[in-house]
Coordinates of C-alpha atoms in Angstrom, one line a residue:
M1 CA 142.9 4.3 121.6
K2 CA 142.0 2.5 124.8
T3 CA 138.8 2.9 126.8
S4 CA 141.0 3.2 129.9
D5 CA 142.6 6.4 128.4
F6 CA 139.3 8.2 129.4
D7 CA 139.3 7.2 133.0
Y8 CA 139.5 9.7 135.9
Y9 CA 139.0 9.5 139.7
L10 CA 135.7 10.8 141.0
P11 CA 134.8 10.7 144.7
E12 CA 131.3 9.4 145.1
R13 CA 130.3 12.4 147.2
L14 CA 130.6 14.6 144.1
I15 CA 127.8 12.7 142.3
A16 CA 124.9 15.1 142.5
Q17 CA 121.8 13.5 143.9
T18 CA 119.4 16.4 143.7
P19 CA 118.9 19.4 141.4
V20 CA 119.8 22.9 142.6
Y21 CA 117.3 25.8 142.8
P22 CA 117.1 27.9 140.8
R23 CA 118.3 25.9 137.8
D24 CA 120.9 28.5 136.7
S25 CA 122.5 28.8 140.1
S26 CA 124.6 25.7 139.2
R27 CA 128.3 26.3 138.7
L28 CA 129.8 26.7 135.2
L29 CA 133.4 25.8 134.3
V30 CA 134.4 27.7 131.2
Y31 CA 137.4 26.5 129.1
S32 CA 138.7 28.7 126.4
R33 CA 140.6 26.7 123.8
E34 CA 142.1 29.8 122.2
E35 CA 143.5 31.1 125.5
D36 CA 144.0 27.6 127.1
K37 CA 142.3 29.0 130.2
I38 CA 139.8 27.8 132.8
L39 CA 137.3 30.1 134.5
H40 CA 135.0 29.2 137.4
K41 CA 131.6 30.9 137.1
H42 CA 127.9 30.2 137.6
F43 CA 125.4 29.2 134.8
S44 CA 123.7 32.5 135.2
D45 CA 126.9 34.1 133.9
L46 CA 126.4 32.3 130.6
P47 CA 125.5 35.6 128.7
S48 CA 129.0 36.9 129.4
F49 CA 130.4 34.2 127.1
L50 CA 127.9 34.6 124.3
R51 CA 127.5 37.4 121.8
K52 CA 124.9 38.7 119.4
G53 CA 124.5 36.3 116.4
D54 CA 125.6 33.1 118.2
L55 CA 123.2 30.2 117.5
L56 CA 122.3 28.0 120.4
V57 CA 121.1 24.6 119.3
R58 CA 118.9 22.8 121.9
N59 CA 117.3 19.4 122.1
N60 CA 113.6 19.8 122.9
T61 CA 112.9 16.2 123.7
R62 CA 110.7 15.4 126.7
V63 CA 111.4 12.5 129.1
L64 CA 108.6 10.0 129.3
P65 CA 107.6 8.7 132.8
A66 CA 108.9 5.5 131.4
R67 CA 109.3 3.2 134.4
M68 CA 106.3 1.1 135.2
F69 CA 105.5 -1.8 137.5
G70 CA 103.2 -4.8 136.9
Y71 CA 103.0 -8.5 137.2
T72 CA 102.9 -11.7 135.2
K73 CA 99.8 -13.8 134.8
N74 CA 101.2 -16.0 137.6
G75 CA 101.5 -13.0 139.9
G76 CA 105.2 -12.4 139.7
K77 CA 106.3 -8.7 140.0
V78 CA 108.0 -7.1 137.0
E79 CA 109.5 -3.7 136.2
V80 CA 109.1 -2.3 132.6
L81 CA 111.2 0.5 131.2
L82 CA 110.2 2.1 127.9
L83 CA 113.2 2.7 125.6
K84 CA 112.1 3.3 122.0
R85 CA 108.8 3.5 120.3
L86 CA 108.6 1.5 117.1
N87 CA 105.0 2.1 116.0
L88 CA 101.6 2.8 117.5
T89 CA 101.7 -0.3 119.7
D90 CA 105.2 -1.8 119.6
W91 CA 108.1 -0.6 121.8
E92 CA 111.6 -1.7 122.7
V93 CA 111.7 -2.0 126.5
L94 CA 113.8 -3.4 129.4
V95 CA 112.0 -5.9 131.7
K96 CA 113.3 -6.9 135.1
P97 CA 113.6 -9.7 135.9
G98 CA 114.4 -10.7 132.3
K99 CA 113.5 -14.3 132.9
K100 CA 109.9 -13.4 133.2
A101 CA 109.9 -11.7 129.8
K102 CA 110.5 -14.6 127.3
P103 CA 108.8 -14.3 123.9
G104 CA 105.1 -15.0 124.3
A105 CA 104.9 -13.8 127.9
E106 CA 102.1 -11.5 128.8
L107 CA 102.5 -8.8 131.5
V108 CA 99.8 -6.7 133.1
L109 CA 100.6 -3.2 134.2
S110 CA 97.1 -2.0 135.0
N111 CA 93.5 -2.6 134.1
E112 CA 94.1 -0.2 131.2
L113 CA 97.5 -1.5 130.0
S114 CA 99.1 -4.8 129.3
L115 CA 101.8 -6.1 126.9
K116 CA 103.0 -9.2 125.1
V117 CA 106.7 -10.0 124.6
L118 CA 107.4 -10.5 120.8
S119 CA 111.1 -11.1 120.8
N120 CA 114.5 -10.5 122.4
V121 CA 117.1 -8.0 121.4
E122 CA 120.1 -10.1 122.3
E123 CA 122.8 -7.5 122.0
A124 CA 121.0 -4.9 124.2
G125 CA 119.3 -7.3 126.6
S126 CA 116.0 -5.6 125.8
R127 CA 112.7 -6.9 124.5
I128 CA 110.3 -5.9 121.6
V129 CA 106.8 -5.9 123.0
S130 CA 103.3 -5.0 121.8
F131 CA 101.0 -3.0 124.1
S132 CA 97.3 -3.4 124.4
F133 CA 95.5 -0.5 126.1
N134 CA 92.1 1.1 126.7
G135 CA 92.3 4.8 126.1
V136 CA 95.1 7.2 125.0
F137 CA 98.5 5.5 125.5
E138 CA 100.3 8.7 126.5
D139 CA 97.7 9.6 129.1
I140 CA 97.9 6.1 130.6
I141 CA 101.7 6.3 130.8
S142 CA 101.5 9.7 132.4
R143 CA 99.4 8.3 135.2
L144 CA 101.2 5.0 135.7
G145 CA 104.8 5.9 135.0
E146 CA 107.7 7.2 137.1
M147 CA 110.6 9.3 135.9
P148 CA 113.5 6.9 134.9
L149 CA 116.4 8.5 136.8
P150 CA 119.9 7.2 136.1
P151 CA 121.2 4.4 138.3
Y152 CA 123.7 6.6 140.1
I153 CA 120.9 8.8 141.5
T154 CA 119.5 7.1 144.6
E155 CA 117.4 9.9 146.1
K156 CA 113.7 10.2 145.1
L157 CA 113.0 13.3 142.9
K158 CA 110.4 15.5 144.6
D159 CA 109.5 17.6 141.5
Q160 CA 109.3 15.4 138.4
E161 CA 109.6 18.5 136.1
R162 CA 113.2 19.1 137.4
Y163 CA 114.2 16.2 135.1
Q164 CA 112.8 18.1 132.2
T165 CA 114.2 21.1 130.4
V166 CA 112.0 24.2 130.5
Y167 CA 111.8 24.0 126.7
A168 CA 110.9 20.3 126.5
K169 CA 108.1 19.6 124.0
V170 CA 108.2 16.2 122.3
D171 CA 107.7 13.1 124.4
G172 CA 110.1 10.2 123.7
S173 CA 113.2 10.1 125.8
A174 CA 114.2 7.6 128.4
A175 CA 116.7 10.1 129.9
A176 CA 117.0 13.9 130.0
P177 CA 119.4 16.0 127.8
T178 CA 121.0 17.2 131.0
A179 CA 122.9 20.2 129.8
G180 CA 119.6 21.9 129.1
L181 CA 118.5 21.4 132.8
H182 CA 120.4 24.6 133.7
F183 CA 118.4 27.0 131.6
T184 CA 115.5 29.1 133.0
E185 CA 112.8 31.0 131.3
R186 CA 114.5 34.2 132.5
L187 CA 117.9 33.2 131.2
N188 CA 116.4 32.2 127.8
K189 CA 114.8 35.6 127.5
E190 CA 118.0 37.4 128.5
L191 CA 119.8 35.5 125.7
E192 CA 117.2 36.3 123.1
D193 CA 117.2 40.0 124.1
M194 CA 120.9 40.2 123.6
G195 CA 120.6 38.8 120.1
V196 CA 121.5 35.1 120.6
E197 CA 119.5 33.0 118.2
I198 CA 118.0 29.7 119.3
A199 CA 117.2 26.6 117.2
D200 CA 115.5 23.5 118.5
V201 CA 116.3 20.1 117.2
L202 CA 115.1 16.7 118.5
L203 CA 116.9 13.6 119.6
H204 CA 115.2 11.0 121.8
V205 CA 117.7 10.0 124.4
G206 CA 118.0 6.3 125.0
L207 CA 119.3 4.5 128.0
G208 CA 122.3 3.4 125.9
T209 CA 123.7 6.8 126.9
F210 CA 124.4 5.2 130.3
R211 CA 125.7 1.9 129.1
P212 CA 129.4 1.4 129.8
V213 CA 131.9 0.8 127.1
K214 CA 132.8 -2.8 127.6
V215 CA 135.6 -3.2 125.0
D216 CA 139.2 -2.4 125.6
D217 CA 139.7 -0.6 122.3
V218 CA 137.4 2.4 121.7
E219 CA 137.1 1.6 118.0
G220 CA 135.4 -1.7 118.9
H221 CA 132.4 -0.1 120.7
H222 CA 129.1 -0.2 118.9
M223 CA 127.0 2.9 119.6
H224 CA 123.3 2.7 120.4
S225 CA 120.8 4.0 117.9
E226 CA 118.7 7.1 118.7
Y227 CA 116.0 8.8 116.7
Y228 CA 116.5 12.5 115.7
E229 CA 114.8 15.2 113.7
I230 CA 115.8 18.6 112.3
D231 CA 112.9 20.5 110.9
E232 CA 113.0 23.2 108.1
V233 CA 113.0 26.1 110.5
A234 CA 116.0 24.8 112.5
A235 CA 117.9 23.7 109.3
E236 CA 117.5 27.2 107.9
K237 CA 118.8 28.8 111.1
I238 CA 121.8 26.5 111.2
N239 CA 122.7 26.9 107.6
R240 CA 122.4 30.7 107.8
A241 CA 124.7 30.8 110.8
K242 CA 127.2 28.6 109.0
R243 CA 127.1 30.8 105.8
E244 CA 127.6 34.0 107.9
G245 CA 130.4 32.5 109.9
R246 CA 128.5 32.8 113.2
R247 CA 129.2 30.3 116.1
V248 CA 127.0 27.2 116.3
I249 CA 126.9 26.3 120.0
A250 CA 125.4 22.9 120.9
V251 CA 123.5 22.6 124.2
G252 CA 124.5 19.1 125.2
T253 CA 126.0 16.1 123.6
T254 CA 122.7 15.0 122.1
S255 CA 122.5 18.2 120.1
V256 CA 126.1 17.5 119.0
R257 CA 125.2 14.1 117.8
T258 CA 122.1 15.4 116.0
L259 CA 124.1 18.2 114.2
E260 CA 127.1 16.1 113.3
S261 CA 124.9 13.2 112.1
A262 CA 123.0 15.5 109.7
A263 CA 125.8 17.8 108.5
D264 CA 127.6 17.6 105.3
E265 CA 131.4 18.3 105.0
N266 CA 130.7 22.0 105.1
G267 CA 128.5 21.9 108.1
F268 CA 125.2 22.4 106.3
V269 CA 122.2 20.4 107.2
K270 CA 118.9 19.4 105.5
P271 CA 115.6 18.8 107.2
T272 CA 115.9 15.2 108.4
K273 CA 114.1 12.4 110.3
A274 CA 116.4 9.5 110.9
N275 CA 118.2 7.3 113.4
T276 CA 121.8 7.8 114.3
E277 CA 124.6 5.6 115.7
I278 CA 127.3 8.2 115.3
F279 CA 130.2 7.7 117.7
I280 CA 132.4 10.7 118.2
Y281 CA 135.8 10.2 119.8
P282 CA 139.3 11.7 119.2
P283 CA 140.5 12.5 116.6
Y284 CA 137.3 13.8 115.1
K285 CA 136.8 16.8 112.8
F286 CA 133.6 18.7 113.7
K287 CA 131.6 19.8 110.7
C288 CA 128.9 21.9 112.2
V289 CA 129.5 22.4 116.0
D290 CA 131.9 25.2 117.1
S291 CA 131.3 25.2 120.8
L292 CA 129.6 23.1 123.5
I293 CA 127.7 23.5 126.8
T294 CA 127.6 20.2 128.6
N295 CA 127.6 18.5 132.0
F296 CA 130.4 16.4 133.5
H297 CA 130.1 12.8 132.4
L298 CA 131.0 9.3 133.7
P299 CA 134.5 8.0 133.5
K300 CA 135.3 6.0 130.4
S301 CA 132.0 6.9 128.8
T302 CA 131.2 7.7 125.2
L303 CA 130.2 11.2 126.4
V304 CA 133.6 11.9 127.8
M305 CA 135.1 10.7 124.5
L306 CA 132.8 13.1 122.6
V307 CA 133.8 16.1 124.7
A308 CA 137.5 15.1 124.4
S309 CA 137.1 15.4 120.7
L310 CA 136.8 19.1 121.1
T311 CA 139.6 19.6 123.6
G312 CA 141.9 16.6 123.2
R313 CA 142.1 13.7 125.6
E314 CA 144.8 15.0 127.8
K315 CA 143.1 18.4 128.2
I316 CA 139.7 17.0 129.0
L317 CA 141.2 14.9 131.8
E318 CA 143.1 18.0 133.1
I319 CA 139.8 19.9 133.1
Y320 CA 137.9 17.0 134.9
N321 CA 140.7 16.7 137.5
T322 CA 140.4 20.5 138.1
A323 CA 136.6 20.1 138.5
V324 CA 137.1 17.4 141.0
A325 CA 139.6 19.4 142.9
E326 CA 137.2 22.4 142.9
E327 CA 134.4 20.1 144.1
Y328 CA 132.0 20.6 141.2
R329 CA 128.9 18.5 141.2
F330 CA 128.9 15.7 138.6
F331 CA 126.5 13.9 136.2
S332 CA 122.8 14.6 135.5
F333 CA 121.9 17.0 138.3
G334 CA 125.5 18.3 138.5
D335 CA 127.2 21.4 137.3
A336 CA 128.0 22.4 133.8
M337 CA 131.0 23.3 131.6
M338 CA 131.4 25.3 128.4
I339 CA 134.0 24.7 125.8
L340 CA 134.7 27.9 123.8

């Protein structure tokens, strides 16, 4: 299967630059696989497509204010972007310009925080660094850092919390699990009141999610690694839903990757802390996930390929072309779709 098989035309004006208010006023395209039918709704209509006993699985990761600026010992300016924590002091990061981040280089970000480059990660173009800091690392980052918005968003974000889900809890992501951005506290309560069950899992989203597929053949792409967790409470909820034949509905592709990484052939999971490089593309037989809530993703991206695994390649391109024709808003701050 070719990477070009997942291409589609998207006018630049449809790339959402700012979030909508309130969150659940975004549009929702609903595709029923059983009826082969598309409906045009709003995210606040989501309860109409759920029923008592459904299990919504969300990713409760929280985005770090991971973009920081500093300088070399010679005074040259640098930008540092946190990607993945390795231990208490060491991280994988991106440094721009890379020529100033050779092994052994020392960079100063503030009077509280500096780093030393330990090694290069050749394949990813990133660096392994060790931080030195005075105080609590997370507190320092919260003061120094900026939200790492995707490269296709060029407008400044006025409210940093709009790049967090309302249920975000665990710091660690370099990008938001954007399907969750549409949920509000009111909508969450409405779902719980109608008997929809909710399970929170964790996957720290890396910037690899935005990296293009550079190979012609899909099978040749190497997926980036991301850390995930499923605790005992979530595992019990997921397994009970599977045993009882209730729908497991993933909120976002990161929840899909978490569930499918942990599930056995019958869709059951165990409490897990691990890294995953799972790459889901057609044809793929889902073990745990029955339905998906997601945003609209970049052409030829691994995320489009994942969603196409639920609908088929031709159908997802038809859906995307419909969304373009109907002028849905695309990508991180864009509208949502639900595959039933």
